[in-house]
Amino acid sequence: MGNPAGNRLSSETSPYLLQHASNPVDWYPWGDAAFERARSENRPILLSVGYSACHWCHVMERESFEDANIAALMNRLFVCIKVDREERPDVDSLYMAAVQAMTGQGGWPMTVFLTPDGAPFFGGTYYPPEDRYGHPGFIRILNAVAEAWESRRDQVTEQAEALGSALSELVAPLPDGEADMPGPGALDDAIAALTPLYDETYGGFGTAPKFPQAPTLDLLVRMAPRSERSASMLAQTLEAMASGGIYDHVGGGFHRYSTDRQWLVPHFEKMLYDNAQLALVYARAGIALNRDDFLAVAEETLDYLLREMCSPEGAFYSAQDADSDGIEGQFTVWSLDQAAAALSAEELQATCAAYTLTSQGNWEGKNILTARTPDARATSQELLGKLRLARAGRVPPATDDKALASWNGLALAAFAECACLCRREDYLTAALRTGHFLVEKMAWRDDTGGLRLRHTWRGGIAKVNGFLEDYACVARGFLALYEATGQSPWLALADELGATTLARFADPAGNLLYDTSDDAPALLHRPATRDDNAVPSGSAVAIEVLLRLAAIHDDDRLMSAARRLLAPHFASGSQHAYGQGRLLCALDDAMGEMTTVVLCGAENDTSASALRQVACRFAPQPRVLVSALHGEPALPGIALLDGRGPLDGRAAAYVCIGRVCRLPVSDPEELRKQLVRLSGRAGLRTYDH
């Protein structure tokens, strides 16, 4: 039974918090008011963390938070705080580390009990309301924690102190180790370390549940031209995912993860960060492996984002729910009768031949569509379109329509780069709209004139200080937009965000980037996430950005700063490659000299556009594109532009390795030959519609 008057969450903007605004629980949002009350009443805090698209978060809400008796118990014994993990990733990462230290695992919904000062002393994930299947019920947990707080306070305090010490170790500055940068075999060693984790039967890494791990896949894309093992792992995994149930064959886009080893049964939520990263992985792999089908998956995924996840302002929404009308997966799965109602008998027969679609189903009596062959999608687009039209009549899953700066930065980079890789002008239009949205709605200047970001935006309101992942991902998006357009203001914005990153997020020694800025509200510890999670490591993306800016500006100071931040991650020699895909990509950037393609020509010059297309598709990784538009004043500090311009009045491209450039060319085919010779991919061809 809900609370018609609402609780303190009623004035929040987060869709997840608003979902709980009518709970009978006396929820507080994260903030000083909750902690002040806990201290004044000497009560422990119950912290509940989740997100809007989380199936088990909805289950726990229905079972416990909407139950008047359980809510009354919570209100009597605790001060209750509800947090959207997407809105406050700093809070989530800190207390998730505590739960993992206590239980050996984590997940959402996350339930953590804190002292009035915010120190965790007990926690877990989903709790059923009553004891079930050997798991203690939430009611029993609530009473046991309250009893311990009242009668065994010394033990509670001791547990909180021990956890606090463990957490402080996780965020301690890394050793200074620029001299310990790994040798040239480090990436080969990383692939060797990944190999034992690889599923030789179904692709991907690990067993179940199985996550896409986009940063690791992107590392394989980079390594594919240099390593047959990387190429084979990449191809098998991308084929299996695109054929499996984790991919939405009817609507495009990827679900969050597979609950099984075979990529069959997904956790049905769809997240912006997964789809932005995977679209770019598939597009890059399509070029690297000469696979038109991978490029098609990238386009279908980005088309889905444009169709269902883009706001009128040009922002991309955060997520779509796993549930529809309260039932998990209902929007996505099919019965044979439902398909028959949308198709002719002949079309139904063709669909059943291409996809798993039977009367008995493959999941709870329904069908999660999986492709029987890798080319099924290419031969059945018209049939899938009819199913999509029929599916539009169903109750859709809820969309979390807040815009997060970091996730929009990932989408911006995907659309900007795929505009070239997939030859889609509409993707560049979308990227420009998103770039302008981020500048106009989520950026601001502090009293020093520094460029700053807000983390979340919804309904015209931008709030929460930006985190490291925001600055890193948005800067990376601006760089991709500069490379795609040659418009120097996007580079200038990336420069400013890079400067803010070093000024506001680096520790005094310059060898660690914190997740929160130096002027953010203090937590129990200042978190510093080093490995990739669902969103790539903010530190790794920031290092990649700094390395690219250093290459563009030929800036030894920036290069040194980036290497100083990167090297300590590898100083111990013990890397776990599965969680460090983005860091290893940054290491690839740092270990050798980048290929830089300098493009000089007019903005509306079709020959300049043709050169950019070739440079985007054929330049080996790592590479950057530096552009100067004829008639536009170039930004100061772009050393590679000094003395370079159009060739005899025609757009020209200069291919440079480090600081050494080859003779300029104006013919796209000549540029292609130069780049193919550098990358060793002579058999590569472009993808034509």
PDB file of N, CA, C and O in Angstrom, residues 279-303:
ATOM      1  N   ALA A 279      27.961  -0.741 -29.989  1.00  0.00           N
ATOM      2  CA  ALA A 279      27.818  -0.279 -31.373  1.00  0.00           C
ATOM      3  C   ALA A 279      29.181   0.081 -31.947  1.00  0.00           C
ATOM      4  O   ALA A 279      29.510  -0.271 -33.096  1.00  0.00           O
ATOM      5  N   LEU A 280      29.996   0.771 -31.164  1.00  0.00           N
ATOM      6  CA  LEU A 280      31.324   1.168 -31.647  1.00  0.00           C
ATOM      7  C   LEU A 280      32.241  -0.046 -31.796  1.00  0.00           C
ATOM      8  O   LEU A 280      33.021  -0.137 -32.756  1.00  0.00           O
ATOM      9  N   VAL A 281      32.144  -0.996 -30.868  1.00  0.00           N
ATOM     10  CA  VAL A 281      32.943  -2.224 -30.992  1.00  0.00           C
ATOM     11  C   VAL A 281      32.583  -2.966 -32.272  1.00  0.00           C
ATOM     12  O   VAL A 281      33.469  -3.392 -33.034  1.00  0.00           O
ATOM     13  N   TYR A 282      31.274  -3.128 -32.538  1.00  0.00           N
ATOM     14  CA  TYR A 282      30.864  -3.855 -33.741  1.00  0.00           C
ATOM     15  C   TYR A 282      31.284  -3.110 -35.004  1.00  0.00           C
ATOM     16  O   TYR A 282      31.699  -3.730 -35.989  1.00  0.00           O
ATOM     17  N   ALA A 283      31.185  -1.782 -34.995  1.00  0.00           N
ATOM     18  CA  ALA A 283      31.588  -1.021 -36.183  1.00  0.00           C
ATOM     19  C   ALA A 283      33.090  -1.141 -36.414  1.00  0.00           C
ATOM     20  O   ALA A 283      33.542  -1.372 -37.538  1.00  0.00           O
ATOM     21  N   ARG A 284      33.880  -0.983 -35.361  1.00  0.00           N
ATOM     22  CA  ARG A 284      35.333  -1.109 -35.512  1.00  0.00           C
ATOM     23  C   ARG A 284      35.714  -2.524 -35.937  1.00  0.00           C
ATOM     24  O   ARG A 284      36.605  -2.717 -36.768  1.00  0.00           O
ATOM     25  N   ALA A 285      35.047  -3.529 -35.340  1.00  0.00           N
ATOM     26  CA  ALA A 285      35.338  -4.913 -35.714  1.00  0.00           C
ATOM     27  C   ALA A 285      34.918  -5.188 -37.153  1.00  0.00           C
ATOM     28  O   ALA A 285      35.574  -5.967 -37.856  1.00  0.00           O
ATOM     29  N   GLY A 286      33.835  -4.553 -37.597  1.00  0.00           N
ATOM     30  CA  GLY A 286      33.428  -4.720 -38.982  1.00  0.00           C
ATOM     31  C   GLY A 286      34.498  -4.272 -39.944  1.00  0.00           C
ATOM     32  O   GLY A 286      34.734  -4.911 -40.985  1.00  0.00           O
ATOM     33  N   ILE A 287      35.178  -3.176 -39.606  1.00  0.00           N
ATOM     34  CA  ILE A 287      36.272  -2.688 -40.441  1.00  0.00           C
ATOM     35  C   ILE A 287      37.504  -3.575 -40.271  1.00  0.00           C
ATOM     36  O   ILE A 287      38.125  -3.999 -41.243  1.00  0.00           O
ATOM     37  N   ALA A 288      37.867  -3.884 -39.022  1.00  0.00           N
ATOM     38  CA  ALA A 288      39.100  -4.634 -38.766  1.00  0.00           C
ATOM     39  C   ALA A 288      39.038  -6.047 -39.329  1.00  0.00           C
ATOM     40  O   ALA A 288      40.058  -6.581 -39.786  1.00  0.00           O
ATOM     41  N   LEU A 289      37.839  -6.666 -39.293  1.00  0.00           N
ATOM     42  CA  LEU A 289      37.702  -8.057 -39.732  1.00  0.00           C
ATOM     43  C   LEU A 289      37.010  -8.183 -41.080  1.00  0.00           C
ATOM     44  O   LEU A 289      36.756  -9.294 -41.540  1.00  0.00           O
ATOM     45  N   ASN A 290      36.692  -7.031 -41.684  1.00  0.00           N
ATOM     46  CA  ASN A 290      36.026  -7.045 -42.988  1.00  0.00           C
ATOM     47  C   ASN A 290      34.703  -7.805 -42.924  1.00  0.00           C
ATOM     48  O   ASN A 290      34.416  -8.689 -43.730  1.00  0.00           O
ATOM     49  N   ARG A 291      33.868  -7.430 -41.915  1.00  0.00           N
ATOM     50  CA  ARG A 291      32.612  -8.127 -41.677  1.00  0.00           C
ATOM     51  C   ARG A 291      31.446  -7.150 -41.829  1.00  0.00           C
ATOM     52  O   ARG A 291      31.156  -6.350 -40.937  1.00  0.00           O
ATOM     53  N   ASP A 292      30.753  -7.222 -42.951  1.00  0.00           N
ATOM     54  CA  ASP A 292      29.589  -6.372 -43.171  1.00  0.00           C
ATOM     55  C   ASP A 292      28.504  -6.623 -42.125  1.00  0.00           C
ATOM     56  O   ASP A 292      27.770  -5.706 -41.745  1.00  0.00           O
ATOM     57  N   ASP A 293      28.373  -7.889 -41.666  1.00  0.00           N
ATOM     58  CA  ASP A 293      27.320  -8.201 -40.703  1.00  0.00           C
ATOM     59  C   ASP A 293      27.561  -7.493 -39.376  1.00  0.00           C
ATOM     60  O   ASP A 293      26.611  -7.079 -38.706  1.00  0.00           O
ATOM     61  N   PHE A 294      28.822  -7.319 -38.980  1.00  0.00           N
ATOM     62  CA  PHE A 294      29.098  -6.593 -37.742  1.00  0.00           C
ATOM     63  C   PHE A 294      28.757  -5.112 -37.899  1.00  0.00           C
ATOM     64  O   PHE A 294      28.221  -4.482 -36.974  1.00  0.00           O
ATOM     65  N   LEU A 295      29.061  -4.547 -39.047  1.00  0.00           N
ATOM     66  CA  LEU A 295      28.680  -3.156 -39.290  1.00  0.00           C
ATOM     67  C   LEU A 295      27.161  -2.998 -39.267  1.00  0.00           C
ATOM     68  O   LEU A 295      26.634  -1.986 -38.772  1.00  0.00           O
ATOM     69  N   ALA A 296      26.440  -3.990 -39.776  1.00  0.00           N
ATOM     70  CA  ALA A 296      24.977  -3.929 -39.762  1.00  0.00           C
ATOM     71  C   ALA A 296      24.439  -3.943 -38.334  1.00  0.00           C
ATOM     72  O   ALA A 296      23.483  -3.224 -38.010  1.00  0.00           O
ATOM     73  N   VAL A 297      25.041  -4.741 -37.455  1.00  0.00           N
ATOM     74  CA  VAL A 297      24.626  -4.758 -36.049  1.00  0.00           C
ATOM     75  C   VAL A 297      24.867  -3.393 -35.413  1.00  0.00           C
ATOM     76  O   VAL A 297      24.035  -2.892 -34.639  1.00  0.00           O
ATOM     77  N   ALA A 298      25.997  -2.777 -35.726  1.00  0.00           N
ATOM     78  CA  ALA A 298      26.272  -1.436 -35.196  1.00  0.00           C
ATOM     79  C   ALA A 298      25.186  -0.456 -35.623  1.00  0.00           C
ATOM     80  O   ALA A 298      24.681   0.332 -34.814  1.00  0.00           O
ATOM     81  N   GLU A 299      24.807  -0.496 -36.896  1.00  0.00           N
ATOM     82  CA  GLU A 299      23.779   0.416 -37.383  1.00  0.00           C
ATOM     83  C   GLU A 299      22.426   0.138 -36.737  1.00  0.00           C
ATOM     84  O   GLU A 299      21.708   1.075 -36.348  1.00  0.00           O
ATOM     85  N   GLU A 300      22.053  -1.123 -36.617  1.00  0.00           N
ATOM     86  CA  GLU A 300      20.774  -1.453 -35.996  1.00  0.00           C
ATOM     87  C   GLU A 300      20.732  -0.967 -34.549  1.00  0.00           C
ATOM     88  O   GLU A 300      19.695  -0.496 -34.068  1.00  0.00           O
ATOM     89  N   THR A 301      21.861  -1.072 -33.866  1.00  0.00           N
ATOM     90  CA  THR A 301      21.929  -0.631 -32.476  1.00  0.00           C
ATOM     91  C   THR A 301      21.807   0.877 -32.367  1.00  0.00           C
ATOM     92  O   THR A 301      21.049   1.405 -31.536  1.00  0.00           O
ATOM     93  N   LEU A 302      22.527   1.601 -33.199  1.00  0.00           N
ATOM     94  CA  LEU A 302      22.436   3.064 -33.164  1.00  0.00           C
ATOM     95  C   LEU A 302      21.073   3.542 -33.659  1.00  0.00           C
ATOM     96  O   LEU A 302      20.533   4.540 -33.144  1.00  0.00           O
ATOM     97  N   ASP A 303      20.493   2.846 -34.631  1.00  0.00           N
ATOM     98  CA  ASP A 303      19.147   3.205 -35.089  1.00  0.00           C
ATOM     99  C   ASP A 303      18.132   3.033 -33.958  1.00  0.00           C
ATOM    100  O   ASP A 303      17.203   3.840 -33.812  1.00  0.00           O
TER     101      ASP A 303
END
